[in-house]
Short mmCIF file of C-alpha atoms in Angstrom, two decimals:
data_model
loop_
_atom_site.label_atom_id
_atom_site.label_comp_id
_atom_site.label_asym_id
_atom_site.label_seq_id
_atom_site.Cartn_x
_atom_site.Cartn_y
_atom_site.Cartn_z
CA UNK A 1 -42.24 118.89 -31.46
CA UNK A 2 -41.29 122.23 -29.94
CA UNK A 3 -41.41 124.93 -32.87
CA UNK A 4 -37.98 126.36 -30.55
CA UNK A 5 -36.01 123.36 -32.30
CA UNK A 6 -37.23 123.38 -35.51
CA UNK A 7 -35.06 124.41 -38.40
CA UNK A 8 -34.63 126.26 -41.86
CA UNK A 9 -31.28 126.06 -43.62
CA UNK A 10 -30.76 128.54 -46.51
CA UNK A 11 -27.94 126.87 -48.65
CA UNK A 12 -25.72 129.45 -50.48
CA UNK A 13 -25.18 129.41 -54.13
CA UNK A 14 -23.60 130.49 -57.22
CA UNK A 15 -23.00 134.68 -56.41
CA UNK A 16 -24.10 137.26 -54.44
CA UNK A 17 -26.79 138.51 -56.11
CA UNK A 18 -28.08 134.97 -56.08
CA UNK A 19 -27.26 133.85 -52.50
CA UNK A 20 -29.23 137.53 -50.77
CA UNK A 21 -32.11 136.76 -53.22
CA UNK A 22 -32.68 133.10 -51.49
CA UNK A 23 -31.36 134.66 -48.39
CA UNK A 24 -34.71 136.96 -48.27
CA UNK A 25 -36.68 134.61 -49.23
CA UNK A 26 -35.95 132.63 -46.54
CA UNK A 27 -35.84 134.89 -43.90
CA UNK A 28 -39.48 135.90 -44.88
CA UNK A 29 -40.14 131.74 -44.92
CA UNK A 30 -38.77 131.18 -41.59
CA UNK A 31 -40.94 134.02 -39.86
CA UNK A 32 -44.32 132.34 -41.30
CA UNK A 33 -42.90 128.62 -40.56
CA UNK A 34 -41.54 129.53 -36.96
CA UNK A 35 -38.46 128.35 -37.92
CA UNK A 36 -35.22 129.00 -36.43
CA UNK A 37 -32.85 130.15 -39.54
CA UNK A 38 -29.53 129.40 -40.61
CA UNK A 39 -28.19 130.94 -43.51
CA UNK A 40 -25.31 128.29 -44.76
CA UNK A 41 -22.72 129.55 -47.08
CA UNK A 42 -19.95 127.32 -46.26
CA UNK A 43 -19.36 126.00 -50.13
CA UNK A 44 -16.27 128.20 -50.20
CA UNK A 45 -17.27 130.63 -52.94
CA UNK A 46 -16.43 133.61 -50.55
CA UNK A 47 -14.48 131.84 -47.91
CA UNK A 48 -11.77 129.11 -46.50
CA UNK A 49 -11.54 126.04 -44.84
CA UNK A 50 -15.46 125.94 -44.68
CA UNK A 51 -15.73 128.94 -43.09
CA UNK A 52 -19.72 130.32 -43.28
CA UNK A 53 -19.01 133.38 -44.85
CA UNK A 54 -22.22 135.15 -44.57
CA UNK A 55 -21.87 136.13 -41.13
CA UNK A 56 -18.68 137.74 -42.40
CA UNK A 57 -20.78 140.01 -44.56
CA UNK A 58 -23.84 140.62 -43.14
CA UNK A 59 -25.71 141.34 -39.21
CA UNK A 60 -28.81 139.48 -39.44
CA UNK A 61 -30.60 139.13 -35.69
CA UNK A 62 -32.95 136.41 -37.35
CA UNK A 63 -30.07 134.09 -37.91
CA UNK A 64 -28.74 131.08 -35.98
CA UNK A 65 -25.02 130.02 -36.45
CA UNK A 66 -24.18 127.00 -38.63
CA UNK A 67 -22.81 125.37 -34.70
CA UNK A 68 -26.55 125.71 -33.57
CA UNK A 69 -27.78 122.86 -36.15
CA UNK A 70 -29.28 120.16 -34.07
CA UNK A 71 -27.55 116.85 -34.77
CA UNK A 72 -30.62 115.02 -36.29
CA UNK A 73 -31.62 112.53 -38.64
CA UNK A 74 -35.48 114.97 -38.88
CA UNK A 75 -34.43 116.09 -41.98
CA UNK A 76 -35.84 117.18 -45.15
CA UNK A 77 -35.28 116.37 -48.24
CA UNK A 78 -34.40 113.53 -46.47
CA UNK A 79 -31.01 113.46 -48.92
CA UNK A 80 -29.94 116.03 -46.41
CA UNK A 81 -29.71 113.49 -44.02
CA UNK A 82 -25.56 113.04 -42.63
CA UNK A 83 -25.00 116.01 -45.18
CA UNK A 84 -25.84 118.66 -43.66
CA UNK A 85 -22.72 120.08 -43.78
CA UNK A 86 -21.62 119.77 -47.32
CA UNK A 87 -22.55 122.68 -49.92
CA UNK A 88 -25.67 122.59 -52.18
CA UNK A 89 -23.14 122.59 -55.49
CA UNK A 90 -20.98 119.72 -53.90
CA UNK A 91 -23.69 117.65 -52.85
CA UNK A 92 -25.87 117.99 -56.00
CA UNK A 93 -22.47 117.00 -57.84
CA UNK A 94 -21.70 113.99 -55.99
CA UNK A 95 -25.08 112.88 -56.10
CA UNK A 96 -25.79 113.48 -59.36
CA UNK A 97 -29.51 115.02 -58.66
CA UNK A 98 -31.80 117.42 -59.66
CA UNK A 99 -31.82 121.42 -57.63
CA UNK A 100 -35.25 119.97 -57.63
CA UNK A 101 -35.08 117.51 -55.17
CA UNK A 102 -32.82 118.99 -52.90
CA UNK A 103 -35.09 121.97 -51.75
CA UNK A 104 -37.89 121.94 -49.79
CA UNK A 105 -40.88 123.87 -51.26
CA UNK A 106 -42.09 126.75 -49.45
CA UNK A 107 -45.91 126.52 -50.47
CA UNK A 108 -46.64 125.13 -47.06
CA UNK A 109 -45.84 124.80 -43.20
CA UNK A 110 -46.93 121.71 -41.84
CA UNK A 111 -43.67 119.98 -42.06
CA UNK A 112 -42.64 117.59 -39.30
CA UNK A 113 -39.37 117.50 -40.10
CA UNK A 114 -37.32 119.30 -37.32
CA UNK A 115 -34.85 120.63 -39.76
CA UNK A 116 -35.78 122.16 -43.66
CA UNK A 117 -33.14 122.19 -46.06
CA UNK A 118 -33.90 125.63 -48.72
CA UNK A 119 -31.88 125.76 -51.68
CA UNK A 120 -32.30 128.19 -54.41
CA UNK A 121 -31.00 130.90 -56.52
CA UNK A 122 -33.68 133.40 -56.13
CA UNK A 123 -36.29 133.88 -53.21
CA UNK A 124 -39.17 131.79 -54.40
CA UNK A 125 -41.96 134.33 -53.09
CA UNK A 126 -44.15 132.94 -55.48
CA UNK A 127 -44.02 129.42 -53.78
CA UNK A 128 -45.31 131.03 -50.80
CA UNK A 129 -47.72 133.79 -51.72
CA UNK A 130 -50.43 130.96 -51.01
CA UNK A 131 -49.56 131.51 -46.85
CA UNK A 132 -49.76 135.02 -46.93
CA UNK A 133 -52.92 135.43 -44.76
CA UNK A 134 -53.20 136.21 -41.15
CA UNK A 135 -50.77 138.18 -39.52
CA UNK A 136 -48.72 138.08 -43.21
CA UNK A 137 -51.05 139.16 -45.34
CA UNK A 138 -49.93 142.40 -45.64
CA UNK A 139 -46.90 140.76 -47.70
CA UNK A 140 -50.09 139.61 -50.42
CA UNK A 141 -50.53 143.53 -51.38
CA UNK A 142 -46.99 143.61 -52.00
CA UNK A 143 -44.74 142.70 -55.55
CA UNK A 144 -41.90 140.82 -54.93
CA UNK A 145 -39.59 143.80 -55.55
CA UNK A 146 -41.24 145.03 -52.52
CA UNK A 147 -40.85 142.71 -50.43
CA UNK A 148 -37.53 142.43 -51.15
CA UNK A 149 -36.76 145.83 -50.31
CA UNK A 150 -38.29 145.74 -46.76
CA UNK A 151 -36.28 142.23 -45.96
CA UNK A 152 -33.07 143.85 -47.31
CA UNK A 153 -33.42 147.09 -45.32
CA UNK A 154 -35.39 145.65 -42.51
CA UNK A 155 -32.94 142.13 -41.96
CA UNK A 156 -29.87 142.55 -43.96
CA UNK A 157 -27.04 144.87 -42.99
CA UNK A 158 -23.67 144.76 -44.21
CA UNK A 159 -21.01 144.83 -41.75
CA UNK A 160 -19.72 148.56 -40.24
CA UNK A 161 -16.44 148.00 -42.04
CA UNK A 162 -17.43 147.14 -45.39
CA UNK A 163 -19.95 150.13 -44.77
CA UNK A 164 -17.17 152.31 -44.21
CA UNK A 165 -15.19 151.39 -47.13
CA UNK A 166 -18.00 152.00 -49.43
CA UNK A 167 -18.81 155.11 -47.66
CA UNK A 168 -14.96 156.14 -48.68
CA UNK A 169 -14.63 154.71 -52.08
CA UNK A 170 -18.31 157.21 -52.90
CA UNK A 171 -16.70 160.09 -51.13
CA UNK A 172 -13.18 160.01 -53.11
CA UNK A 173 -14.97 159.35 -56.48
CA UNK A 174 -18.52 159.63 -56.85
CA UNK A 175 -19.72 163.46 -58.79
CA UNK A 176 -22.71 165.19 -57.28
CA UNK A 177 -24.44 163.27 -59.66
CA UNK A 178 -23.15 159.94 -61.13
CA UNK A 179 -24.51 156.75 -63.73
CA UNK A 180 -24.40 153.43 -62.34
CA UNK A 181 -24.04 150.75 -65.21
CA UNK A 182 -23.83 147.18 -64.71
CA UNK A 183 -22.42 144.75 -66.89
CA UNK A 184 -22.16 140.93 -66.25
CA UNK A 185 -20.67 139.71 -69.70
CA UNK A 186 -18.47 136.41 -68.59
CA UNK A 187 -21.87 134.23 -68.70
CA UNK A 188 -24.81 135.83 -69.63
CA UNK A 189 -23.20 138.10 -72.40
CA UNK A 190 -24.95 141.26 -73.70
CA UNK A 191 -24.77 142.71 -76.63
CA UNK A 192 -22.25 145.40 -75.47
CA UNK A 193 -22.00 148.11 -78.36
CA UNK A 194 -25.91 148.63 -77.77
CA UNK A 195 -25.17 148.75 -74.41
CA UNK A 196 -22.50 151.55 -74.47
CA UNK A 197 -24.94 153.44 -76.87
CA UNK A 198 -27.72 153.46 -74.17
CA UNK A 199 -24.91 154.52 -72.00
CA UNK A 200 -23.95 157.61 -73.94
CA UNK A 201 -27.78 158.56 -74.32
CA UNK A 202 -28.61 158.63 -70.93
CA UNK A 203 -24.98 160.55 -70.11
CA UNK A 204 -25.95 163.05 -72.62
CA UNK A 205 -29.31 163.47 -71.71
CA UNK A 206 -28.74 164.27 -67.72
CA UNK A 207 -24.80 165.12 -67.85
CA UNK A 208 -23.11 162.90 -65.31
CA UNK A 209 -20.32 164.11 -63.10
CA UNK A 210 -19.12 160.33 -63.20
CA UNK A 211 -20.19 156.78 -64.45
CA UNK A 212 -19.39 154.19 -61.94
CA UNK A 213 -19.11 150.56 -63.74
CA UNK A 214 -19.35 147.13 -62.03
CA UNK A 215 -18.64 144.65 -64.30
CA UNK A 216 -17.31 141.06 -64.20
CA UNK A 217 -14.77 141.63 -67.30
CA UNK A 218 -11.42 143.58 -67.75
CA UNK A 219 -12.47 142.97 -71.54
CA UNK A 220 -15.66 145.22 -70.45
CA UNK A 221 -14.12 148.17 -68.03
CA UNK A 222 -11.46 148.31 -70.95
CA UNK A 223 -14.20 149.01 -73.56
CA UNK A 224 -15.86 151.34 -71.51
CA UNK A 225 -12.65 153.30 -70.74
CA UNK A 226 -11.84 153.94 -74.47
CA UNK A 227 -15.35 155.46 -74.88
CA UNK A 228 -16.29 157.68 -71.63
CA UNK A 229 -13.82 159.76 -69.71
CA UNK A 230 -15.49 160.07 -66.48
CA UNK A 231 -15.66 156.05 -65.73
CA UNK A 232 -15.26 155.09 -62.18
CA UNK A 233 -14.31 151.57 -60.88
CA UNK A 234 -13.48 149.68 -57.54
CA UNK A 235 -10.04 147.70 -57.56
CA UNK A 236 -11.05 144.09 -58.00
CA UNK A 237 -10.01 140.85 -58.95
CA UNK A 238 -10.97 139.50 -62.19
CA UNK A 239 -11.14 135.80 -62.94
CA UNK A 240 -9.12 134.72 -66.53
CA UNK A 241 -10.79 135.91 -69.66
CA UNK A 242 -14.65 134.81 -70.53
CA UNK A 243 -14.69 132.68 -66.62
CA UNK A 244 -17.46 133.22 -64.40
CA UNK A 245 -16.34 135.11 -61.11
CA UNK A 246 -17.82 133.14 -58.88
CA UNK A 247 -17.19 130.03 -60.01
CA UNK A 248 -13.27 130.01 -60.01
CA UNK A 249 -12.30 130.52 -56.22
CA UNK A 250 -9.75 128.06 -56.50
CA UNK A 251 -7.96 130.84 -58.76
CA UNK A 252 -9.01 133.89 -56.82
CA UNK A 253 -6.12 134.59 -54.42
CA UNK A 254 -8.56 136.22 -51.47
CA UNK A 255 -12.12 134.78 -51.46
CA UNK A 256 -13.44 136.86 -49.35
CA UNK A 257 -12.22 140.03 -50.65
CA UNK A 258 -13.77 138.69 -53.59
CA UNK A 259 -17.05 138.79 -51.77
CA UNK A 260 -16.38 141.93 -49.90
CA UNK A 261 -15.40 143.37 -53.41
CA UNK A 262 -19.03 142.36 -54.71
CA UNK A 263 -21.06 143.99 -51.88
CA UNK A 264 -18.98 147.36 -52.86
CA UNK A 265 -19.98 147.05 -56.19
CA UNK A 266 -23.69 146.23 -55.60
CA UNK A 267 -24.30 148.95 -53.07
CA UNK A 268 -22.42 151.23 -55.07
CA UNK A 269 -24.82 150.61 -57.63
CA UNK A 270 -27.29 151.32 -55.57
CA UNK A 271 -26.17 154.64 -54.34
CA UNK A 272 -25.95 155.97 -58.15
CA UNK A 273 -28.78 158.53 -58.80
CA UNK A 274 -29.45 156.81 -62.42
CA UNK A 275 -28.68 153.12 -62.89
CA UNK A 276 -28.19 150.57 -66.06
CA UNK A 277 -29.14 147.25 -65.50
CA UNK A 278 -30.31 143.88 -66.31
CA UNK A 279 -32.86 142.35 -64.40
CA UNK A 280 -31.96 138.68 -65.97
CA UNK A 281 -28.79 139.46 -63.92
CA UNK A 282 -29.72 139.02 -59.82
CA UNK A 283 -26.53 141.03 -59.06
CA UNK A 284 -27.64 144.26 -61.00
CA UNK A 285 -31.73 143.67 -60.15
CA UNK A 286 -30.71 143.32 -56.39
CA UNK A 287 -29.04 146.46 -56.28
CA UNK A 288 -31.87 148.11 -58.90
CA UNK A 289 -34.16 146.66 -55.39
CA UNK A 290 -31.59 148.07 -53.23
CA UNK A 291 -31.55 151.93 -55.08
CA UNK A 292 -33.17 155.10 -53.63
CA UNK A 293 -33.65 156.03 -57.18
CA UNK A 294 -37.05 156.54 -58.51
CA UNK A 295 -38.40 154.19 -60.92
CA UNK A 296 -37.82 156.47 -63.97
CA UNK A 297 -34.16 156.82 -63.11
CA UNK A 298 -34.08 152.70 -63.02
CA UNK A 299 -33.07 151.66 -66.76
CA UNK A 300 -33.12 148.00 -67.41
CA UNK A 301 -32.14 146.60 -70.55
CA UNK A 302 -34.50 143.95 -69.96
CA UNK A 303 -37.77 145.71 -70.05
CA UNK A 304 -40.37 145.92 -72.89
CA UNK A 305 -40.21 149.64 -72.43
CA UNK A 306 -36.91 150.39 -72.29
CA UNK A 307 -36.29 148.11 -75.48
CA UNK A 308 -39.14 149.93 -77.12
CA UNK A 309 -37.81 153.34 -76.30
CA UNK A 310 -34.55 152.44 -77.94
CA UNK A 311 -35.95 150.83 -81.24
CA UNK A 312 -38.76 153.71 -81.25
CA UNK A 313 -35.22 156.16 -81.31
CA UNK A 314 -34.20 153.97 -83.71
CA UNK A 315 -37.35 154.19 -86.02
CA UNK A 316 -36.58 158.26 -85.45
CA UNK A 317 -33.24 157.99 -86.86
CA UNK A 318 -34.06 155.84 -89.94
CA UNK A 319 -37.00 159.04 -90.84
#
């Protein structure tokens, strides 16, 4: 079969910081498997009507659009098959079936198959260090992070208008030197007093102009208004109290505002010279991958060291 008509399509799912991590991983997978690659996110998480959104977000010259999909019954997982155009939540839901066996694994190429259904919530590099070799093997002497990076800044960039407007937002409001801190507290809750403590530490220790906060709770920007006077945020929507944000677009009034909103957010992170973050949180580790800051100005509240650093403090105190 001519490798010209053969297929990868990268299912979006669950947020942002989710769908760019699969995204990459992907793109990297399609460039070993000489695949052409579709990047799907037509569950209507950050659009209408069906609409793929990520074109709305993002150039990416390795892509095919969503009308280029062959129509084939060379499918796999062969529950693809007819489906190709529902959503990976939808499908899984009406099915009743694992994530499992929806994806294809990326250890190897030799699929037949003319089209490869890929659907994850992270990029799955370690499924395919195995076929780094050859003309890729310069991706084996790389970490993931790494790898990341290059497929974000080499394959990903956001649209000129959404550029702009984060461009503006950092221009009006960003210090000389300001503290990104995220917070994602609907689902995956943190304990948040320790938090703001770490907060005030690292504000103390390198006096910040500003502290920008991205967070996916008015319970959490209200918290962190009553404590620092210098807190920054974009104008967002926020879902009802203790919902996950992406996972109540039937409530959000503007879906892909919503999305736009999180890109802001993310890269605004990113453009911090000190950020807070958790990697168990894609969001906040893609734009701690995303960050010109050097790794001592990267704080996550997920590492052995940086939880060692604060109980060592601790220890101090209690002397």
């Amino acid at each position: 079969m001519n490798s010209s008509r053969k297929f990868l399509i990268c299912k979006g799912s669950s947020g942002m910081g989710n769908r760019i991590l699969a995204a990459c991983g992907a793109i990297i997978y399609s460039e070993i498997s000489n695949r052409q690659l579709v990047i799907d996110w037509r569950d209507n998480t950050y659009c209408h009507d069906d609409i793929n959104s990520f074109p709305l977000f993002f150039n990416c010259p390795k892509t095919s659009s969503v009308e280029s999909i062959p129509d084939t019954k060379s499918v796999y997982p062969e529950i693809w098959i007819d489906n190709l155009d529902q959503s990976f939540g939808g499908l899984r839901k009406d099915l009743k079936i694992s994530d499992q066996s929806m994806s294809v694994e990326l250890s190897r190429t030799n699929y037949e198959s003319e089209i490869l259904v890929f659907c994850a919530y992270t990029h799955k590099i370690n499924q395919m260090r195995q076929l780094f070799h050859g003309k890729f093997d310069y991706l084996a002497k790389m970490d993931d992070r790494t790898i990341i990076k290059q497929v974000l800044n080499s394959h990903l960039t956001l649209k000129p208008e959404i550029v702009q407007s984060i461009e503006d937002f950092k221009s009006s409001h960003f210090g000389m030197n300001t503290l990104g801190v995220h917070v994602r507290y609907t689902d995956m809750k943190i304990p948040l007093d320790k938090l703001i403590t770490d907060t005030k530490k690292i504000n103390k220790k390198n006096k910040f102009n500003s502290i920008f906060l991205s967070t996916d709770s008015q319970e959490v920007v209200e918290k962190f208004q009553q404590e620092f006077s210098n807190i920054i945020t974009t104008p967002k929507w926020f879902p009802p109290s203790g919902e996950r944000m992406h996972q109540n677009w039937d409530k959000c009034p503007d879906r892909v505002q919503n999305g736009i909103e999180a890109l802001m957010d993310m890269y605004l992170l990113a453009s911090c010279n000190d950020l807070i973050f958790s990697s168990q949180s894609s969001f906040g580790l893609v734009a701690s991958i995303l960050s010109k800051a050097s790794k001592q100005h990267l704080h996550d509240v997920n590492s052995s060291s940086f939880i060692e650093k604060v109980k060592a403090k601790i220890r101090g105190i209690a002397k």
